[in-house]
Coordinates of C-alpha atoms in Angstrom, one line a residue:
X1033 CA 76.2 -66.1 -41.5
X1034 CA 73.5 -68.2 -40.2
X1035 CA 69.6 -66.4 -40.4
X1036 CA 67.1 -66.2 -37.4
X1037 CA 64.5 -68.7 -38.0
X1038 CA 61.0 -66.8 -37.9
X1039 CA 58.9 -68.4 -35.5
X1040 CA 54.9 -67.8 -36.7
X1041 CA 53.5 -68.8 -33.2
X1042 CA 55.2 -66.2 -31.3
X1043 CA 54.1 -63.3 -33.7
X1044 CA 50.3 -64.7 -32.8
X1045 CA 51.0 -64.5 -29.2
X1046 CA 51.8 -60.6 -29.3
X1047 CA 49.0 -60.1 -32.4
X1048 CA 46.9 -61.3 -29.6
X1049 CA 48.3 -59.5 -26.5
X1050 CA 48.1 -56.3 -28.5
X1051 CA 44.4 -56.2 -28.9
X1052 CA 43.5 -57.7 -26.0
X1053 CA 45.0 -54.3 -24.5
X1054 CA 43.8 -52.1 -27.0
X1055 CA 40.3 -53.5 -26.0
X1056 CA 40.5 -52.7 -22.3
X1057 CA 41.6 -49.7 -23.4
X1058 CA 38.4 -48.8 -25.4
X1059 CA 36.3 -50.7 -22.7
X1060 CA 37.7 -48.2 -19.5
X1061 CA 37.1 -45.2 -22.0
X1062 CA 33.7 -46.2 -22.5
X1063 CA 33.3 -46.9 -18.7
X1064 CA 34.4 -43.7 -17.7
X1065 CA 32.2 -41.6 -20.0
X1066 CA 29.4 -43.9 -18.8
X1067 CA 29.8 -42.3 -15.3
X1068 CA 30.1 -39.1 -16.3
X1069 CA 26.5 -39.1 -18.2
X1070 CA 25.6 -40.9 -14.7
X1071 CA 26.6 -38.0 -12.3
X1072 CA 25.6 -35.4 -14.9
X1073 CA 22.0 -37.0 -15.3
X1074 CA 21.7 -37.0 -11.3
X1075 CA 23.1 -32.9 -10.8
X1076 CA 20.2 -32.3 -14.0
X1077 CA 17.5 -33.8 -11.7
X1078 CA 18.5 -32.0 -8.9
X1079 CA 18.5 -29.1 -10.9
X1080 CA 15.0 -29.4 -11.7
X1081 CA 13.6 -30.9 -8.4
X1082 CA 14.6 -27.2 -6.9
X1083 CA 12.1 -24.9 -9.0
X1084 CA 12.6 -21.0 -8.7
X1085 CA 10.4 -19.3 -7.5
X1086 CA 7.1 -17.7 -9.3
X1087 CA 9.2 -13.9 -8.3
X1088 CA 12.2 -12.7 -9.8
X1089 CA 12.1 -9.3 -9.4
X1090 CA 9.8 -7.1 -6.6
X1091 CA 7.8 -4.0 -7.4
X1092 CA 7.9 -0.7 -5.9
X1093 CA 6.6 -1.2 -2.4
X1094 CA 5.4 2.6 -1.7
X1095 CA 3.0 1.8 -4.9
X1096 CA 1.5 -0.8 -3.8
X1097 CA -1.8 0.6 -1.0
X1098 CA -4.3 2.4 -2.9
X1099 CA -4.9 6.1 -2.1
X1100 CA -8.6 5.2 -0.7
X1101 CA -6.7 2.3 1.5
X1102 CA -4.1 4.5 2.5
X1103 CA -6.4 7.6 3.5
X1104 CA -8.6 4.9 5.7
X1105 CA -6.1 3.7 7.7
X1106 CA -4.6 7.3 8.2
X1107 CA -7.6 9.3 9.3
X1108 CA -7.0 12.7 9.9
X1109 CA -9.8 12.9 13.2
X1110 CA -11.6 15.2 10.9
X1111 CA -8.4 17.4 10.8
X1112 CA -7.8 18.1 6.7
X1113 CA -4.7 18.1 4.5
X1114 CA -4.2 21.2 1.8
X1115 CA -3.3 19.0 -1.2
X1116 CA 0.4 19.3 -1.0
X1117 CA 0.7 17.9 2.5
X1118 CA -1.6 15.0 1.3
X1119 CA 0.3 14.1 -1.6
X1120 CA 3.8 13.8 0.8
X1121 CA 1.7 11.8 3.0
X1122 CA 0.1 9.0 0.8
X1123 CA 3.3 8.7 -1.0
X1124 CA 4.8 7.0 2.0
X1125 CA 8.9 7.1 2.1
X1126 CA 11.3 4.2 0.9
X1127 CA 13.0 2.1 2.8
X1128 CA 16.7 2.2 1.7
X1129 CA 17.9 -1.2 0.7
X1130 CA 20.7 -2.0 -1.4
X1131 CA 19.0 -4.7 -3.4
X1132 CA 15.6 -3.6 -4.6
X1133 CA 15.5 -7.3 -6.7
X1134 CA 15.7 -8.5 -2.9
X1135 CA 14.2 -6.4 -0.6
X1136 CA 12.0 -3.5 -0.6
X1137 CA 9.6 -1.5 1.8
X1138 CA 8.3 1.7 2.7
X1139 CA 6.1 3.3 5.6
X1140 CA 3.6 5.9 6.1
X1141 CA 3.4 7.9 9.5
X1142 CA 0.0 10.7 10.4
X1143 CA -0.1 12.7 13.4
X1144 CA -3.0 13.8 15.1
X1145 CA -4.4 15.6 18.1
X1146 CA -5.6 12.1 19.7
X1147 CA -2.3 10.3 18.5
X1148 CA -0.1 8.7 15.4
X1149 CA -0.7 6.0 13.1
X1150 CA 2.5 4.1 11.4
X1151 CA 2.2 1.6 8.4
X1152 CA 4.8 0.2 7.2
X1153 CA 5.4 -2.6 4.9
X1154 CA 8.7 -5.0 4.4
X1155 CA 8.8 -7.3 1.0
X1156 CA 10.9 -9.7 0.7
X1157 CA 12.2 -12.0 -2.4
X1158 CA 14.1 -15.2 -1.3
X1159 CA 16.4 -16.9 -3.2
X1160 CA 17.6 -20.3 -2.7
X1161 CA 21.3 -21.0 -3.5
X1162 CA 20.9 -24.8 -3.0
X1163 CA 20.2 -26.9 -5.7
X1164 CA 18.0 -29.2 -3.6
X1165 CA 15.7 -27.0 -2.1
X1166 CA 13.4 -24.9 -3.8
X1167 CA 12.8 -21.0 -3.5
X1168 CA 9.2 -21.4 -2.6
X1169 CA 10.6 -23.6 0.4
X1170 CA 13.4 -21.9 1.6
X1171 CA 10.8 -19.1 2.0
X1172 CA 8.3 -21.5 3.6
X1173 CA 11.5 -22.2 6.4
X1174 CA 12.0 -18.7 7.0
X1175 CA 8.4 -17.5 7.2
X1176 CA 8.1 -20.6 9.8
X1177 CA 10.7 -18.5 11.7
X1178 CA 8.7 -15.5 12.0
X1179 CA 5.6 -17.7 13.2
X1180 CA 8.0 -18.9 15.8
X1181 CA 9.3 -16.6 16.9
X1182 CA 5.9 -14.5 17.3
X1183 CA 4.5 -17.5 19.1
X1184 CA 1.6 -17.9 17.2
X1185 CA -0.6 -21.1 18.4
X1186 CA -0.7 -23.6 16.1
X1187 CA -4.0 -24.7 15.2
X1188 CA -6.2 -21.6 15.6
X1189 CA -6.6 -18.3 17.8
X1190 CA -5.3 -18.6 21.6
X1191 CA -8.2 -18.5 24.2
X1192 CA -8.9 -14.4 25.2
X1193 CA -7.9 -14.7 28.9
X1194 CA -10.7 -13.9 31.6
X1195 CA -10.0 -11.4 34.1
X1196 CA -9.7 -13.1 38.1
X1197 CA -11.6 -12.5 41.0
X1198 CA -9.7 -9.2 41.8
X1199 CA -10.1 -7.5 38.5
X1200 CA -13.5 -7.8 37.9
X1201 CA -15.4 -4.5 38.5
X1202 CA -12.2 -2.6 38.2
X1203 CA -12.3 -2.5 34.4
X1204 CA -9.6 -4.3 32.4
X1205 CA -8.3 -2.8 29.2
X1206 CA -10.2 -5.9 27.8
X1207 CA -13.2 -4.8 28.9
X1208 CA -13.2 -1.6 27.6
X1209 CA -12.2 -2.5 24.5
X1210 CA -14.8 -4.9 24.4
X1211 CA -17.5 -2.6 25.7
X1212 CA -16.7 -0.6 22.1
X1213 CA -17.8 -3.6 20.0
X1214 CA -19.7 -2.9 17.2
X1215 CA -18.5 1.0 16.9
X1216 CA -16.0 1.0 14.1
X1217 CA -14.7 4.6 14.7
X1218 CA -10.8 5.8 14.3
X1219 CA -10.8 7.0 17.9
X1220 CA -9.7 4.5 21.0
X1221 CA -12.0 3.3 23.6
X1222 CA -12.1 4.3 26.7
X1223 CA -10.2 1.8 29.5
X1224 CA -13.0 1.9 32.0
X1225 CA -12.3 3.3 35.5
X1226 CA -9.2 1.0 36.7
X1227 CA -7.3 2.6 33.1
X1228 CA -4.6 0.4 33.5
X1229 CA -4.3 -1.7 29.7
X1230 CA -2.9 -5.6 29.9
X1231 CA 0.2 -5.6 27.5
X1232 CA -0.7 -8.0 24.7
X1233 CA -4.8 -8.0 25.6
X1234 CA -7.0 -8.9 22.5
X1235 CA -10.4 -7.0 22.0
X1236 CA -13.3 -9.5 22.2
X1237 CA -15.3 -6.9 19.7
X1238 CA -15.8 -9.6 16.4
X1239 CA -15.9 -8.6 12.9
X1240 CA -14.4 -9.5 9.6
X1241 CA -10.8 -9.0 11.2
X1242 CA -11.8 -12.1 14.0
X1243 CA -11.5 -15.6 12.6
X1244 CA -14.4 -17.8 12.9
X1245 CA -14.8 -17.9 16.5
X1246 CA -14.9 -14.4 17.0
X1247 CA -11.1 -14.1 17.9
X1248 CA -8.7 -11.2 17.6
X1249 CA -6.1 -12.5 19.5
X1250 CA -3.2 -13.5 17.7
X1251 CA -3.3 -16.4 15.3
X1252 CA -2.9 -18.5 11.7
X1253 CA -4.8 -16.9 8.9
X1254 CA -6.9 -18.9 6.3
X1255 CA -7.1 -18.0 2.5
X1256 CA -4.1 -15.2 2.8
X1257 CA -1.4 -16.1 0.4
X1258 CA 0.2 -19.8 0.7
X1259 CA 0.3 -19.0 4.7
X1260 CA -0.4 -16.2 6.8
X1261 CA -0.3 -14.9 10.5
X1262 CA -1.5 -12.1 12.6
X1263 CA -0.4 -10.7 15.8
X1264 CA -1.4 -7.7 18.0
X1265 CA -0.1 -6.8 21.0
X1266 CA -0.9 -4.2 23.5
X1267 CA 2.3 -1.7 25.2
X1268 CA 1.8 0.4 28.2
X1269 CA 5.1 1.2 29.2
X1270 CA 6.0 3.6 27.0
X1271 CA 4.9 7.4 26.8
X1272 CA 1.6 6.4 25.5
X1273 CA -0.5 3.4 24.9
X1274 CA 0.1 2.0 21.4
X1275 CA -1.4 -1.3 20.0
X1276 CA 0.8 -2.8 17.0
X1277 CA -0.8 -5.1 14.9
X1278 CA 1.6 -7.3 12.1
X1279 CA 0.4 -9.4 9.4
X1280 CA 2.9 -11.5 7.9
X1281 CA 2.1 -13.9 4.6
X1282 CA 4.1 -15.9 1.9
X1283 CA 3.2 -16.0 -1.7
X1284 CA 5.4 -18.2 -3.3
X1285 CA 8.9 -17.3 -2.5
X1286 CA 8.3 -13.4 -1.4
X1287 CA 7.3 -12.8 2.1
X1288 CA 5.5 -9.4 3.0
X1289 CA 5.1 -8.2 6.7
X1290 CA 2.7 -5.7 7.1
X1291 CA 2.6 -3.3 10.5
X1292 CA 0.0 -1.2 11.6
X1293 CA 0.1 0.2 15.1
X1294 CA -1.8 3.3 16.5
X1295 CA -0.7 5.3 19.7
X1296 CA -2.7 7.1 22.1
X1297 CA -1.8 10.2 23.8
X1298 CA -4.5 9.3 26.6
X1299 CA -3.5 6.2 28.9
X1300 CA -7.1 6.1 29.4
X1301 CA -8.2 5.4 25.8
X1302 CA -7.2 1.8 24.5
X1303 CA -6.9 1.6 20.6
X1304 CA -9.1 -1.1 19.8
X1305 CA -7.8 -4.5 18.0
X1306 CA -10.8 -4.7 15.8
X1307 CA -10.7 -1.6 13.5
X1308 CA -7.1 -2.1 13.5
X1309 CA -7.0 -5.7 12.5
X1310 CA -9.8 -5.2 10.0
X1311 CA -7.9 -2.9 7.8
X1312 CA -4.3 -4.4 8.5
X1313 CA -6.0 -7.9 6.7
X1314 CA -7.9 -5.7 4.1
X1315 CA -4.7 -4.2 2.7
X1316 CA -2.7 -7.8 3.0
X1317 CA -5.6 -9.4 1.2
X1318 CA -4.8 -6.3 -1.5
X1319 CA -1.5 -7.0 -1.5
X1320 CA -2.0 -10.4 -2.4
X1321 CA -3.6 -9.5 -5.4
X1322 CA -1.5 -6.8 -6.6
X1323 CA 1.5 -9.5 -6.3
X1324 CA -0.5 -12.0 -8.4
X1325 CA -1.0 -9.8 -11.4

């Protein structure tokens, strides 16, 4: 029987074809791997682009006021405590939350004869669950929210509005507030004969609680944390006259809002924006600190 002939040039031609696949092969293997380092070099800066924040955990807010801060902006009106009762006051009650690494606060209430003061204070630690935004500015977006949404002016304190024509003489609540200038007392001030308050009316009165100008209406605050805000506004419609005034101020990524509002049994006495802005800023300013150690 006749052999096959071997032909040497068609074994080069699949010697050839062989590694020429075995190549492309190796080279879409290497390709591949290539873009894999790619994308997992880009989610790695990502990664680091979005810093957490300076806070991971948040201390216990009832702790936080001293006891000389705390018995200041309580006064008793020269009413005294035995020491038990003074012990469940400056202790302040918890807020309940259900995640004390999140959210924390606590509030302090005295009664009096001439009326109630509340402090309370509301910490909270924001996380951000997106890689490309930092915790420090997801808290920046939500403290602009509050500023929002309290209207604050941008760029300083909003004008103290004069009274018209037809008020003057009467006696605004502004006015009598701003006849008490310069008498840092825990009482209110007296309304003046019209005793009819404007809702959300500044005291002119000026101290270390007014910004540069003199201001206590409601506006930004320099040197308080990364940013700050005050407001204070003035209610008459309720059962008594009560002025609230709220701090609010973001270190890194916790934000702490501070209220401190005092009510008057007497329509005709106007709790004055000045004491009550004074120590509302003293105790952020403390809070501050304590945060920082």
């Amino acid at each position: 029987m006749a052999r096959k002939s071997f032909v040497p040039g068609a074994a080069l031609v699949a010697a050839a074809a062989l590694a020429a696949g075995l190549a492309g092969c190796s080279g879409g293997s290497s390709s591949g791997a290539g873009a894999a380092d790619a994308k997992s070099g880009d989610a790695a800066a990502a990664t680091q682009a979005a810093e957490p924040g300076r806070y991971q955990t948040l201390p216990e807010a009832c702790g936080l006021p001293s006891r000389s801060t705390l018995h200041a902006m309580l006064p008793g009106d020269g009413q005294r405590l035995s020491s038990a009762d003074a012990e469940k006051l400056y202790a302040g009650q918890a807020d309940i939350t259900y995640d004390t690494d999140r959210r924390v606060g606590c509030h302090w209430t005295r009664e009096t004869t001439e009326g109630t003061r509340h402090l309370s204070l509301d910490i909270q630690r924001v996380v951000s669950y997106d890689a490309s935004v930092s915790d420090d500015d997801k808290a920046q977006g939500i403290y602009d929210g509050k500023e929002l949404a309290a209207q604050i002016p941008s760029g300083g304190a909003a004008p103290t509005p004069s009274p018209s024509a037809k008020d003057k003489g009467k006696g605004t609540a502004a006015d009598g507030v701003a006849n008490a200038a310069g008498k840092p007392s825990g009482k209110a001030t007296a309304a003046g004969k019209g005793g009819k308050a404007t809702p959300g009316a500044p005291s002119s009165a000026t101290g270390t609680g007014a910004d540069a100008g003199g201001s206590t209406a409601p506006r930004v605050l320099d040197g308080l944390g990364d940013a700050a805000f005050l407001d204070d506004k003035l209610a008459t419609a309720d059962s008594g006259v009560h002025r609230d005034v709220t701090v609010v101020f973001r270190t890194s990524n916790v934000i702490v809002t501070l209220t401190y509002d005092q009510w008057s049994t007497d329509k005709a006495m106007l709790p004055e924006s000045q004491e009550l802005q004074d120590k509302a800023r003293s105790l952020a300013g403390e809070l501050v600190d304590s945060l920082s150690e």
